[in-house]
JSON list of C-alpha atoms in Angstrom, two decimals:
[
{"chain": "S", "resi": 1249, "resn": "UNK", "atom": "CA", "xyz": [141.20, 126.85, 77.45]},
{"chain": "S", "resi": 1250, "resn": "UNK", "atom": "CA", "xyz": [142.16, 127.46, 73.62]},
{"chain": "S", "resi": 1251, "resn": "UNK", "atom": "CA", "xyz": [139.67, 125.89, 71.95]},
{"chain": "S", "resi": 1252, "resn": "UNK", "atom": "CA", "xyz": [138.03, 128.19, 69.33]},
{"chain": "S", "resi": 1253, "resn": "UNK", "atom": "CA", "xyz": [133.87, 127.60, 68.57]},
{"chain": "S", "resi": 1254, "resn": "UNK", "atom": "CA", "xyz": [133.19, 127.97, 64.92]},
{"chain": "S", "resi": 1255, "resn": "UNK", "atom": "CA", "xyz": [129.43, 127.44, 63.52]},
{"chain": "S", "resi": 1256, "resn": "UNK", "atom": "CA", "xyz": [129.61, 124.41, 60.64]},
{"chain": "S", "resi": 1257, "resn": "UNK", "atom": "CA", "xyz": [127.75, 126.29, 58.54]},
{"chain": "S", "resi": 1258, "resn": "UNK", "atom": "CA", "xyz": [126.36, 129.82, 57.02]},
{"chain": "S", "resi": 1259, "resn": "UNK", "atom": "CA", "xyz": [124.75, 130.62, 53.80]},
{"chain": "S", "resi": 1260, "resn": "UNK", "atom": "CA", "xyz": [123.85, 133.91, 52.16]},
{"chain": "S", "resi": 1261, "resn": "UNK", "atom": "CA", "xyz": [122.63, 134.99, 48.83]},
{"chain": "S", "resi": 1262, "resn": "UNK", "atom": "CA", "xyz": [125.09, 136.62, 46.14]},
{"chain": "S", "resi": 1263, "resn": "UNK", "atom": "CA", "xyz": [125.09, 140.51, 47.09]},
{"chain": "S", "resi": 1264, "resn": "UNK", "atom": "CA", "xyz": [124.52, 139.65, 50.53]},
{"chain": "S", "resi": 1265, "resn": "UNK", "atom": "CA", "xyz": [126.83, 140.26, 53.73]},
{"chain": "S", "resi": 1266, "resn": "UNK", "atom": "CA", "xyz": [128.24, 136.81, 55.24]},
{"chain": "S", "resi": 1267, "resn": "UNK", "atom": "CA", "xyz": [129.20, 136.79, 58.83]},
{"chain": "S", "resi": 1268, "resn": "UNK", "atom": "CA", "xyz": [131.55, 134.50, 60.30]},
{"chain": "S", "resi": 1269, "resn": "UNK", "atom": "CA", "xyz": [132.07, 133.98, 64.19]},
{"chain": "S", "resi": 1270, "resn": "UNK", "atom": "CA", "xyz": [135.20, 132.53, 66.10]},
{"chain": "S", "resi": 1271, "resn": "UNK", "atom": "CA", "xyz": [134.17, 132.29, 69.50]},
{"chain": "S", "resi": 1272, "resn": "UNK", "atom": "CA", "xyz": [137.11, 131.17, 72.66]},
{"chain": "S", "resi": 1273, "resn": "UNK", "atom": "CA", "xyz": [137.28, 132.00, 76.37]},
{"chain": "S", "resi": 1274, "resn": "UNK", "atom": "CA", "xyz": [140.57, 134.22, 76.04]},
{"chain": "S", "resi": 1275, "resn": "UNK", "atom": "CA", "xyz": [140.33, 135.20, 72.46]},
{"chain": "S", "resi": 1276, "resn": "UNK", "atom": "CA", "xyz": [141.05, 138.61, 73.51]},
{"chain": "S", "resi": 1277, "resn": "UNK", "atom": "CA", "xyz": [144.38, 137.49, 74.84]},
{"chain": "S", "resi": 1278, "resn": "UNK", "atom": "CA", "xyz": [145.10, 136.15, 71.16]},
{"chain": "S", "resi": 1279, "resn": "UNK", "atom": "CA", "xyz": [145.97, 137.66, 67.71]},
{"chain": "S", "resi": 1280, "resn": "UNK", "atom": "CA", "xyz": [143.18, 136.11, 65.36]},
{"chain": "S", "resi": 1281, "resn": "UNK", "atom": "CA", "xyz": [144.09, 134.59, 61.73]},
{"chain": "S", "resi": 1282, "resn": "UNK", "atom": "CA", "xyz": [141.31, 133.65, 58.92]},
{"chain": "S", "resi": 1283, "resn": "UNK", "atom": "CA", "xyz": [141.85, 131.04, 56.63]},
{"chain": "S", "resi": 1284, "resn": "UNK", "atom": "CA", "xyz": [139.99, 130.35, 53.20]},
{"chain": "S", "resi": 1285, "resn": "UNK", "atom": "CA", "xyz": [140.17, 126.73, 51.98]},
{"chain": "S", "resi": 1286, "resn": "UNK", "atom": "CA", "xyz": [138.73, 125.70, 48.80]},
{"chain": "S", "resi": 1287, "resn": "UNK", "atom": "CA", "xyz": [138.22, 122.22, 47.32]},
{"chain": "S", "resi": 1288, "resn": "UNK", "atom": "CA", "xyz": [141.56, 120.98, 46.25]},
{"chain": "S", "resi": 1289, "resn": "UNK", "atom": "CA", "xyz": [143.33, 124.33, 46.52]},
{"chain": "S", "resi": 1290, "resn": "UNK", "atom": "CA", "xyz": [146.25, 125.32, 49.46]},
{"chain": "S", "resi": 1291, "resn": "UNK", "atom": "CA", "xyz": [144.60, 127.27, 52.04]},
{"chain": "S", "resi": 1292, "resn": "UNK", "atom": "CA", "xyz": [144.91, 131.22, 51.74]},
{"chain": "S", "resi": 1293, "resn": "UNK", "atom": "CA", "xyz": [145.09, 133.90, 54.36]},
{"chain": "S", "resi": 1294, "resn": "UNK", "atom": "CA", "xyz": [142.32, 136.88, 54.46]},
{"chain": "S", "resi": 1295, "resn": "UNK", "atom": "CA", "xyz": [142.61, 138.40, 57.63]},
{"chain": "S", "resi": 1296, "resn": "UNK", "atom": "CA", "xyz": [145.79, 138.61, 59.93]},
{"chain": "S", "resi": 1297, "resn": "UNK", "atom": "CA", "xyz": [145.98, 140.40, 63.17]},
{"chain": "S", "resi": 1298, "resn": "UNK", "atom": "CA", "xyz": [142.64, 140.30, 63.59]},
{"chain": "S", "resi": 1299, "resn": "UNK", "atom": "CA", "xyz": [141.91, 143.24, 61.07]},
{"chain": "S", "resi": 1300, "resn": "UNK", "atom": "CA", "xyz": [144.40, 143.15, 58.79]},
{"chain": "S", "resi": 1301, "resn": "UNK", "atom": "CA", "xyz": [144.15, 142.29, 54.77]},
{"chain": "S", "resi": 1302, "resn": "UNK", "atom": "CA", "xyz": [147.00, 140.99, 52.88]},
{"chain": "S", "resi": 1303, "resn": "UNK", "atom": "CA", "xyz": [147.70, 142.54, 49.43]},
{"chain": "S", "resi": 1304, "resn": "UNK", "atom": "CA", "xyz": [145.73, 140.72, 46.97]},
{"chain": "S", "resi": 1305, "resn": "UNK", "atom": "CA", "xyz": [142.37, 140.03, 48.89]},
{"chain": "S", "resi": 1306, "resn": "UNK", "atom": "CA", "xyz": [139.35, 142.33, 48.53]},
{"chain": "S", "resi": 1307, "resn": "UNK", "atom": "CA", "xyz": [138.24, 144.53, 50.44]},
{"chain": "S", "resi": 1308, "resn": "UNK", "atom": "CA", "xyz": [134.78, 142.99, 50.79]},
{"chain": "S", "resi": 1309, "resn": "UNK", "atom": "CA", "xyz": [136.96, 140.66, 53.69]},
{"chain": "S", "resi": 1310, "resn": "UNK", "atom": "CA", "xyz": [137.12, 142.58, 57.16]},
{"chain": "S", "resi": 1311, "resn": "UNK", "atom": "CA", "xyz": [137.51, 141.24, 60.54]},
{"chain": "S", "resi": 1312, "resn": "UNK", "atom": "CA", "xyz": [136.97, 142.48, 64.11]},
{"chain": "S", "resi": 1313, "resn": "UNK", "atom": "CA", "xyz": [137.14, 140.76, 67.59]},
{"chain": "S", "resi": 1314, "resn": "UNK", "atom": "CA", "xyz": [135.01, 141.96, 70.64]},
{"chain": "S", "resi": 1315, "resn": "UNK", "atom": "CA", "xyz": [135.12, 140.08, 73.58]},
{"chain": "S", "resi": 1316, "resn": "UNK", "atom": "CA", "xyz": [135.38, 136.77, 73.36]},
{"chain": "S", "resi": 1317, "resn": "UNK", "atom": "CA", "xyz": [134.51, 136.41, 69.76]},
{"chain": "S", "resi": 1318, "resn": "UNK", "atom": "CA", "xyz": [136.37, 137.39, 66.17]},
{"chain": "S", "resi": 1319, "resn": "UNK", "atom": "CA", "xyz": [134.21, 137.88, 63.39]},
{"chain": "S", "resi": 1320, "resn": "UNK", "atom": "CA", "xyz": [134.68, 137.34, 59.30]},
{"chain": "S", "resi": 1321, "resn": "UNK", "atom": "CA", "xyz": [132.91, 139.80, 57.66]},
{"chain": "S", "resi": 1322, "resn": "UNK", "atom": "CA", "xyz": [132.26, 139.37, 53.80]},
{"chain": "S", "resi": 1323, "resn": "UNK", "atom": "CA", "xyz": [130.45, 141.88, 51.87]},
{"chain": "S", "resi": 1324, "resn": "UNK", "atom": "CA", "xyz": [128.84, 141.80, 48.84]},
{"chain": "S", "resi": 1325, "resn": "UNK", "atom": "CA", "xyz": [128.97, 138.06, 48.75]},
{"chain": "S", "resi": 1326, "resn": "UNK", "atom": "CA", "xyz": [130.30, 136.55, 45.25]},
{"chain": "S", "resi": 1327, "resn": "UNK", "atom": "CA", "xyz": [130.33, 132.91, 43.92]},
{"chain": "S", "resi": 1328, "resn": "UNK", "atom": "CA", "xyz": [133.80, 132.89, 44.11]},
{"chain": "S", "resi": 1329, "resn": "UNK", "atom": "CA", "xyz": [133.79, 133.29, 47.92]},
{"chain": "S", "resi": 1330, "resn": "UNK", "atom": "CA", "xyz": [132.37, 129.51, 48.32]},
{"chain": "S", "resi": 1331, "resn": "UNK", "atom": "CA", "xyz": [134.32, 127.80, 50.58]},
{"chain": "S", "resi": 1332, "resn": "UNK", "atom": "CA", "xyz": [135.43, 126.79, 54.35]},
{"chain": "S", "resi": 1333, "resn": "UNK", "atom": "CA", "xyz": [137.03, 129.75, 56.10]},
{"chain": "S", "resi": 1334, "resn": "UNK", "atom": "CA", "xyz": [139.12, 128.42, 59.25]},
{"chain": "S", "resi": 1335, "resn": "UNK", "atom": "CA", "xyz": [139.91, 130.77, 62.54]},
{"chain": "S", "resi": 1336, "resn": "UNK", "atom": "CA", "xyz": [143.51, 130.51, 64.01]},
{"chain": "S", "resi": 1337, "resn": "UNK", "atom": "CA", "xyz": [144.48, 131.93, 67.17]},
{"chain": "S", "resi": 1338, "resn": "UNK", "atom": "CA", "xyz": [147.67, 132.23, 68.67]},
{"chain": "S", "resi": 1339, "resn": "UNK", "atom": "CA", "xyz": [148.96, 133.29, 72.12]},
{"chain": "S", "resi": 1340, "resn": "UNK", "atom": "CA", "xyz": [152.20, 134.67, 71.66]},
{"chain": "S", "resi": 1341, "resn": "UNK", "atom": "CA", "xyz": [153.65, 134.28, 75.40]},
{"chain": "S", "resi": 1342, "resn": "UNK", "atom": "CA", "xyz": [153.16, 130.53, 75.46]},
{"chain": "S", "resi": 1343, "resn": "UNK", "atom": "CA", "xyz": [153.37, 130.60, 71.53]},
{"chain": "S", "resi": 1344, "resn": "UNK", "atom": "CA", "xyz": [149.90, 128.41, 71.58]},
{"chain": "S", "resi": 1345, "resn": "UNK", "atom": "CA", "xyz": [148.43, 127.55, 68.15]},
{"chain": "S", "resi": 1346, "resn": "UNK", "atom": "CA", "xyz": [144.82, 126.95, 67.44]},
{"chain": "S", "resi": 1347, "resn": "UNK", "atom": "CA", "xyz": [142.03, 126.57, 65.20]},
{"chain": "S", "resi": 1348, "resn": "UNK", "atom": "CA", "xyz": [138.72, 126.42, 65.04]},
{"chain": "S", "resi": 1349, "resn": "UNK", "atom": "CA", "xyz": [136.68, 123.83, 63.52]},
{"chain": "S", "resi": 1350, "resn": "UNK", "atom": "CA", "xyz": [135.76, 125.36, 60.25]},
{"chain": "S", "resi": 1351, "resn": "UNK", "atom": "CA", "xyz": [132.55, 127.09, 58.83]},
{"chain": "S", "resi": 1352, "resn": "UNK", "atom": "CA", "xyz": [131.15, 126.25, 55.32]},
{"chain": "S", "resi": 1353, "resn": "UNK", "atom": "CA", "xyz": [129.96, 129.23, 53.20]},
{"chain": "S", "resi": 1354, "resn": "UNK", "atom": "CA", "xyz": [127.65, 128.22, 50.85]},
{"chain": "S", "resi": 1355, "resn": "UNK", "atom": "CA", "xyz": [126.74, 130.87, 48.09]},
{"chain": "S", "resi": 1356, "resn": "UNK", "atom": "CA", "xyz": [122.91, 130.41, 47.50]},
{"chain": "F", "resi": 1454, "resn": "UNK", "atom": "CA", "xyz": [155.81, 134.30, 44.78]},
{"chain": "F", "resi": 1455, "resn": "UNK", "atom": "CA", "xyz": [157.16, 131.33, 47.13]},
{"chain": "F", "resi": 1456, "resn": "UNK", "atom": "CA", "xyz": [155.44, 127.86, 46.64]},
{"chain": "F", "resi": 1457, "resn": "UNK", "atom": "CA", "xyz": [155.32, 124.68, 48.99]},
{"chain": "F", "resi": 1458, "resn": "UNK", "atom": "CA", "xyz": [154.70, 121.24, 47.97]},
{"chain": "F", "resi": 1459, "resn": "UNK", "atom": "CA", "xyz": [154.86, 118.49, 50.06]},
{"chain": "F", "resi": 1460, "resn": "UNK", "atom": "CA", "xyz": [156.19, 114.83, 49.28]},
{"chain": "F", "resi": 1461, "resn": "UNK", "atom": "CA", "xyz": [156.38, 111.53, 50.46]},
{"chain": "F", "resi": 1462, "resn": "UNK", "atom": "CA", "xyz": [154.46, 108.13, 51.24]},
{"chain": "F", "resi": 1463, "resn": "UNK", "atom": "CA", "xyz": [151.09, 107.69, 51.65]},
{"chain": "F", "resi": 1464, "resn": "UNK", "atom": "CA", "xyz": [150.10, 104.94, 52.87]},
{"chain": "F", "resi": 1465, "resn": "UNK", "atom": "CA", "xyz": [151.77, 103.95, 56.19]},
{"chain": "F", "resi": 1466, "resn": "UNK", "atom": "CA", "xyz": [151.00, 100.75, 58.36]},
{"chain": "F", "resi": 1467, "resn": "UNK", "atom": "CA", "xyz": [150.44, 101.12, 62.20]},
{"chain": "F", "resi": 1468, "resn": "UNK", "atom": "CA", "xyz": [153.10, 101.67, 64.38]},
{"chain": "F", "resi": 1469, "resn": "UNK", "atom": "CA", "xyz": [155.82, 102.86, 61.78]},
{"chain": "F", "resi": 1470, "resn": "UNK", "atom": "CA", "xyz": [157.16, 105.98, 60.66]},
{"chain": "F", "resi": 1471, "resn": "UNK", "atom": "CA", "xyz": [155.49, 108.34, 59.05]},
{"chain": "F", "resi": 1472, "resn": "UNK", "atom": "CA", "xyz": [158.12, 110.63, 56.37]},
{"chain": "F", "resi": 1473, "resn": "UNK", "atom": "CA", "xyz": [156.92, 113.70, 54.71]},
{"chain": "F", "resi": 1474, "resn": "UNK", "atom": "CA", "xyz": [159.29, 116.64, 53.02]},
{"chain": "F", "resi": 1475, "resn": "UNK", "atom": "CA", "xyz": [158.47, 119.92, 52.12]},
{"chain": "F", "resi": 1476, "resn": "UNK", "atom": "CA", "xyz": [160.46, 121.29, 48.83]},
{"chain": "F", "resi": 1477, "resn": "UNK", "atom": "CA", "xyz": [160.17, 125.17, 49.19]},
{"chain": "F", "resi": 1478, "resn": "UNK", "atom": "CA", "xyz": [160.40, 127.15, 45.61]},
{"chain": "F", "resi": 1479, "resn": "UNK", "atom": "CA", "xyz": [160.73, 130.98, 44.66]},
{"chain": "F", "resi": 1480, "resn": "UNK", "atom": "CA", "xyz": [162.26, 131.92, 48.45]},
{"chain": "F", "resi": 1481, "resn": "UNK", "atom": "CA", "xyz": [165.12, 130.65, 50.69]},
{"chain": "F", "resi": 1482, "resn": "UNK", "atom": "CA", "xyz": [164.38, 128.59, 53.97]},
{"chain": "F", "resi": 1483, "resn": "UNK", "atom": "CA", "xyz": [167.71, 130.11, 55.27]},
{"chain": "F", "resi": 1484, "resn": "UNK", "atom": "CA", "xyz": [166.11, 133.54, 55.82]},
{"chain": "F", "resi": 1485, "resn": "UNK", "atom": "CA", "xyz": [166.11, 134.80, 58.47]},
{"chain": "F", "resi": 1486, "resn": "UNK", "atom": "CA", "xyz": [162.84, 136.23, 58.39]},
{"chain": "F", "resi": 1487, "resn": "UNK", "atom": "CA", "xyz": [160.58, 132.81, 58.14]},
{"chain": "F", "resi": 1488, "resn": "UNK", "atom": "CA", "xyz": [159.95, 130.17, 59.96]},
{"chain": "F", "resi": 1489, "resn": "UNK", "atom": "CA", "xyz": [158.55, 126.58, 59.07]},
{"chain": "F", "resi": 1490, "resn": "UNK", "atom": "CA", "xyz": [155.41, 124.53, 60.01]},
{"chain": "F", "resi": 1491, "resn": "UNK", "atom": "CA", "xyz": [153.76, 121.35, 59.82]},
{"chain": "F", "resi": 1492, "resn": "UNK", "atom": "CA", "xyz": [149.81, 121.74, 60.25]},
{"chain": "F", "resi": 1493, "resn": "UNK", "atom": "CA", "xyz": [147.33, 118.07, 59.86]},
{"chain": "F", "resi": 1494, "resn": "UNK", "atom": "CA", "xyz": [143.51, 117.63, 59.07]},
{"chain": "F", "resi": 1495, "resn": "UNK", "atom": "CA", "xyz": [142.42, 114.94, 60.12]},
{"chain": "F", "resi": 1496, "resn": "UNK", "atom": "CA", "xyz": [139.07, 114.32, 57.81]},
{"chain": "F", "resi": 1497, "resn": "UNK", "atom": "CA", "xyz": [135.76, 115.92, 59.61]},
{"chain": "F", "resi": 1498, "resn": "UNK", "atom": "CA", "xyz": [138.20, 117.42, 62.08]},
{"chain": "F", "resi": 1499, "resn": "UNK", "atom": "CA", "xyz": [140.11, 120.90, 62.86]},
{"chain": "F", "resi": 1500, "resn": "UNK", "atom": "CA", "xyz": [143.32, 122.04, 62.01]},
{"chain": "F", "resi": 1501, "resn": "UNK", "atom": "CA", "xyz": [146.04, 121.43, 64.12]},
{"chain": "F", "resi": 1502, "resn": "UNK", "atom": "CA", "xyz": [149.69, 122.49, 64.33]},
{"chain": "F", "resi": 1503, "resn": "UNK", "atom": "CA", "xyz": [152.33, 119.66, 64.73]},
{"chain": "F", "resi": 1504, "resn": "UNK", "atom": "CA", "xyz": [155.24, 122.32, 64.93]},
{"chain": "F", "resi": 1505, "resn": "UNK", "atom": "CA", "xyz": [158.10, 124.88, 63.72]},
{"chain": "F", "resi": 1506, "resn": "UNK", "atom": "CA", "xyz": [161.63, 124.91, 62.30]},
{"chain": "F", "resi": 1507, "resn": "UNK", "atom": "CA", "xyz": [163.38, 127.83, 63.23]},
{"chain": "F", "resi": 1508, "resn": "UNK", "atom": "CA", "xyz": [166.14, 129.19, 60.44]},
{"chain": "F", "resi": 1509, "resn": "UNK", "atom": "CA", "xyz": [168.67, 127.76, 62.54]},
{"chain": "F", "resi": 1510, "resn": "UNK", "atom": "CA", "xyz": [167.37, 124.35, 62.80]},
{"chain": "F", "resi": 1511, "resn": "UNK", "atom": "CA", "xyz": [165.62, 125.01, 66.15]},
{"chain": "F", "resi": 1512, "resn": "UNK", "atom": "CA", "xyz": [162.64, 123.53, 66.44]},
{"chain": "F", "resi": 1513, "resn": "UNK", "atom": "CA", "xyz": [158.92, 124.21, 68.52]},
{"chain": "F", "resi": 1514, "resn": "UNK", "atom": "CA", "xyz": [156.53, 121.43, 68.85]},
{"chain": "F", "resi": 1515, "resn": "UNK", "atom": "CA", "xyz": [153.17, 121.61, 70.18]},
{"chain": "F", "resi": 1516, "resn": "UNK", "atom": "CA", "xyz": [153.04, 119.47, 73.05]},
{"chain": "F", "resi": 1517, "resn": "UNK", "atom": "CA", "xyz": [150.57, 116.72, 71.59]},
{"chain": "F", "resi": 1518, "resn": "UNK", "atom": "CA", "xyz": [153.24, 115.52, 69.25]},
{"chain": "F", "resi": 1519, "resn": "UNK", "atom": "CA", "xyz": [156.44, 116.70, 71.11]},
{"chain": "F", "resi": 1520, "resn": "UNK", "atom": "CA", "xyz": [157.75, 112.59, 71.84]},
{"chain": "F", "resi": 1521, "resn": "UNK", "atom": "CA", "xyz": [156.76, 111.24, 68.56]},
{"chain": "F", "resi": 1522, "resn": "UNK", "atom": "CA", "xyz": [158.06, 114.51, 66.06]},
{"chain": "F", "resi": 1523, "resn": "UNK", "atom": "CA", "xyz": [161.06, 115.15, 64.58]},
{"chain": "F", "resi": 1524, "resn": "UNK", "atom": "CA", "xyz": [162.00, 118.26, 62.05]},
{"chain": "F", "resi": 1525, "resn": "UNK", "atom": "CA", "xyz": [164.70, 119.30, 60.13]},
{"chain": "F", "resi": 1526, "resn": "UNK", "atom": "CA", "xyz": [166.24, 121.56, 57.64]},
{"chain": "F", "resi": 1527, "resn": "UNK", "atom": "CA", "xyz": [167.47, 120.71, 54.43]},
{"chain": "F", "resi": 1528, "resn": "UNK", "atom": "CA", "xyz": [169.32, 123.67, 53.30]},
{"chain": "F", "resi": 1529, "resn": "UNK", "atom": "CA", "xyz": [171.27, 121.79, 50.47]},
{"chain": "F", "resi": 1530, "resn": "UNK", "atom": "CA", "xyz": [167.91, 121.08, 49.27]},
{"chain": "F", "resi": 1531, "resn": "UNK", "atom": "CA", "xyz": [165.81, 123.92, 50.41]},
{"chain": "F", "resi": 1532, "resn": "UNK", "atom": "CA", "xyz": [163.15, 122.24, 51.49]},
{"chain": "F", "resi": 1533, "resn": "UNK", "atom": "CA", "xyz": [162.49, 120.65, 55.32]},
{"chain": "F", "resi": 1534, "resn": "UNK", "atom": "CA", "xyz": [160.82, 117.04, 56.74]},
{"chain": "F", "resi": 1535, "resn": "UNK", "atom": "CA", "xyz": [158.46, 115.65, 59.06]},
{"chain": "F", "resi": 1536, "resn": "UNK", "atom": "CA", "xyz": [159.10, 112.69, 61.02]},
{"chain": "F", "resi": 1537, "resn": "UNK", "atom": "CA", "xyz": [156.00, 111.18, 62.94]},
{"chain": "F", "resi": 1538, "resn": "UNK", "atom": "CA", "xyz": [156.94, 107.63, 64.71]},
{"chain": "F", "resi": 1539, "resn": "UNK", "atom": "CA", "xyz": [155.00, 105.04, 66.06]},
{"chain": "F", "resi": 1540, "resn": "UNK", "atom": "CA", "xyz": [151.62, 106.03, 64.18]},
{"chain": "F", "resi": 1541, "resn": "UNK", "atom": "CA", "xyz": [148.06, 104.75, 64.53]},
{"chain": "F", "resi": 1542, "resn": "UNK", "atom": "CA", "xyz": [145.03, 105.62, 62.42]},
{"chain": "F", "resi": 1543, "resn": "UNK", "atom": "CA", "xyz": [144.55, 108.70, 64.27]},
{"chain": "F", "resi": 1544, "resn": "UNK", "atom": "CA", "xyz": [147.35, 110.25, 62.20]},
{"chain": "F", "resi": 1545, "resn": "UNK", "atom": "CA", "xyz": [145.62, 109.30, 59.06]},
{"chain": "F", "resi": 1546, "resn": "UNK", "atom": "CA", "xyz": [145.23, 113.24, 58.11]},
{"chain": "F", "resi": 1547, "resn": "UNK", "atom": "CA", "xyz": [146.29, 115.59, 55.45]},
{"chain": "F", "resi": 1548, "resn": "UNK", "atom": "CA", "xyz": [149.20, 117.16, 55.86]},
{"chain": "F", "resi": 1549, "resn": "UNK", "atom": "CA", "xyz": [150.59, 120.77, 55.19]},
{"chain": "F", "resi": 1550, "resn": "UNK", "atom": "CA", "xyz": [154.00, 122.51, 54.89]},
{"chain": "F", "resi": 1551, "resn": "UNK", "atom": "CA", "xyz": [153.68, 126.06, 55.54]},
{"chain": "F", "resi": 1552, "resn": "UNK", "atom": "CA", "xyz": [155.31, 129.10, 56.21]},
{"chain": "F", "resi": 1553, "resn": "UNK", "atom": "CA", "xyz": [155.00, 131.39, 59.04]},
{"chain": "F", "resi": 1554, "resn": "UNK", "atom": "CA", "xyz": [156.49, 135.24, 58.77]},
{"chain": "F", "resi": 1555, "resn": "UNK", "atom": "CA", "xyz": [158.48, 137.11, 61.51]},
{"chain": "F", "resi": 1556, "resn": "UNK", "atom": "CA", "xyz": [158.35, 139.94, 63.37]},
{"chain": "F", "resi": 1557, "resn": "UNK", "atom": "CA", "xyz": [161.80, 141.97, 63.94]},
{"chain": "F", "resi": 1558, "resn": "UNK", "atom": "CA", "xyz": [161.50, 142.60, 67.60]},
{"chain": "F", "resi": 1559, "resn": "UNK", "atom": "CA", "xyz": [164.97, 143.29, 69.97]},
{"chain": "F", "resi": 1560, "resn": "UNK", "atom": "CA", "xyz": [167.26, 142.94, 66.74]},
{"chain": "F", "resi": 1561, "resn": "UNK", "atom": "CA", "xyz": [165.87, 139.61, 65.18]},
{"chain": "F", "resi": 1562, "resn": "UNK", "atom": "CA", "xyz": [162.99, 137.91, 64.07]},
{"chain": "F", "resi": 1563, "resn": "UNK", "atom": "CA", "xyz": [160.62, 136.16, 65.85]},
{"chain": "F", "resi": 1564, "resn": "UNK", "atom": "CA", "xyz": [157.44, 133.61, 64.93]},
{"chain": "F", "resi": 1565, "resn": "UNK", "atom": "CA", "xyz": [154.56, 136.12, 63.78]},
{"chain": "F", "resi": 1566, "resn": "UNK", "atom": "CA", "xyz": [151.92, 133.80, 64.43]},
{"chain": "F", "resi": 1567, "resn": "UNK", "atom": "CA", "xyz": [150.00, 133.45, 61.16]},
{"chain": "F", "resi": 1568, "resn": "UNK", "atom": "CA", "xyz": [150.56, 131.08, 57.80]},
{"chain": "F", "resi": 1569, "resn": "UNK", "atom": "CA", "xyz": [151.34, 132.19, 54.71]},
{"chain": "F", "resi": 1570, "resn": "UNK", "atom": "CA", "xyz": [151.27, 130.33, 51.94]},
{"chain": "F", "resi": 1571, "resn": "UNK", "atom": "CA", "xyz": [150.03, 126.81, 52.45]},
{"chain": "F", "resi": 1572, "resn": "UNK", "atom": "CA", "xyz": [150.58, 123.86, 50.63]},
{"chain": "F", "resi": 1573, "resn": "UNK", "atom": "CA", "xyz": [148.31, 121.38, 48.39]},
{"chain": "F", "resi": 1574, "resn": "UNK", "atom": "CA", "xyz": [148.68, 119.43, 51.44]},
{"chain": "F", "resi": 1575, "resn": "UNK", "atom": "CA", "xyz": [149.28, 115.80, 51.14]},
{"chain": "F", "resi": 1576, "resn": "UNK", "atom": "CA", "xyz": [147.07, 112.73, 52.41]},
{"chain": "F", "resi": 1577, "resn": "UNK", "atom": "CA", "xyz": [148.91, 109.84, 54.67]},
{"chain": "F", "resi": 1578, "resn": "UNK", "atom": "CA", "xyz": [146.33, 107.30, 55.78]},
{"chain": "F", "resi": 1579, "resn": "UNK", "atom": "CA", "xyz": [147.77, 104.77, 58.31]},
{"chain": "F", "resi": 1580, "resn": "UNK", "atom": "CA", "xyz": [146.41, 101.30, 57.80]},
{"chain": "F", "resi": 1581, "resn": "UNK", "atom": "CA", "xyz": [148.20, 97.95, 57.58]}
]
């Protein structure tokens, strides 16, 4: 299947490392996107290819897969980095797009 | 920097057609390079991709959608529309214009597989 397990929620403490999971059944057979989405703002990419970092975003943002899970990795946790972070994944035989349900970062 | 902003009714009753465009400034939608999506959120729920216009008018719609959508290009205009028919509240969503890169593979450009940029999005709730 291509449905991609996000938890709803994670907090951390400013400083702090957050740590996002995308979990799917054949997430290794995808390339995995991450998404942040603030509060009346468009939604901006972070991580591409599973590792990669457009220009322009920090490089407290890193991402991995292993298995069947891709992770969001945020170090040094500021306010700024508040918001829902979204996991795409795409299958580029059958050109299948998907995303995951979301996870809340709240900034303690 | 290339912007999106998205356009159109919203407020739709049940069972008509739901009309969005997508005005695209700061890039051309004739390049070959980029392609062009249609992504909803429905509230409380996950993303999900309606489809893609290819440069040449081509289009690629996930299955869920494929009897009920209909895309185009507007090159005059640069910018490109959704068409959603026969709608029920379940397409009450926001919805976002986007554009996806390519990847020059075998002498042309093909869908990359990742969005970039987004925009605001725009609410269409379907209710009579």
């Amino acid at each position: 299947s291509y449905v991609l397990t996000q938890p709803p929620s994670v907090s951390v403490a400013p400083g702090n490392t957050a740590v996002m999971t995308c979990g799917g059944d054949n997430i290794g057979g995808q390339t995995v996107h991450w998404y942040q989405h603030k509060p009346g703002q468009a939604p901006v990419v972070v991580i591409f290819y599973d590792t990669d970092r457009p220009s322009g975003i920090s490089e407290r943002f890193s991402g991995s897969k292993s298995g069947n899970t891709a992770t969001l990795t945020i170090s040094r946790v500021e306010g700024a980095d508040e918001a829902a972070y979204y996991c795409q994944g795409w299958e580029s035989r059958s050109d299948h797009v998907v995303f995951g349900g979301g996870t809340k970062l709240t900034v303690l | 920097q290339v912007q999106l902003r998205e356009s159109g009714p919203g407020l739709v009753k049940p069972s008509q057609t739901l009309s969005l465009t997508c005005a695209v400034f700061g890039g051309s939608i004739r390049s070959d390079d980029y392609f062009w999506n249609w992504i909803r959120q429905p509230a409380g729920k996950a993303l999900e991709w309606i489809g893609r216009l290819y440069p040449s008018g081509t289009t690629k719609y996930n299955p869920s959608f494929k009897s009920r959508v209909t895309m185009s290009l507007d090159t005059s205009k640069n910018q490109f529309s959704l068409k959603l028919i026969s709608v029920t509240a379940a397409d009450t969503a926001v919805y976002y214009c986007v554009r996806e890169g390519g990847l020059f593979r075998s002498g042309s450009y093909s869908p990359a597989g990742w969005f970039d940029p987004w925009g605001l999005g725009a609410l269409v709730t379907v209710s009579s």
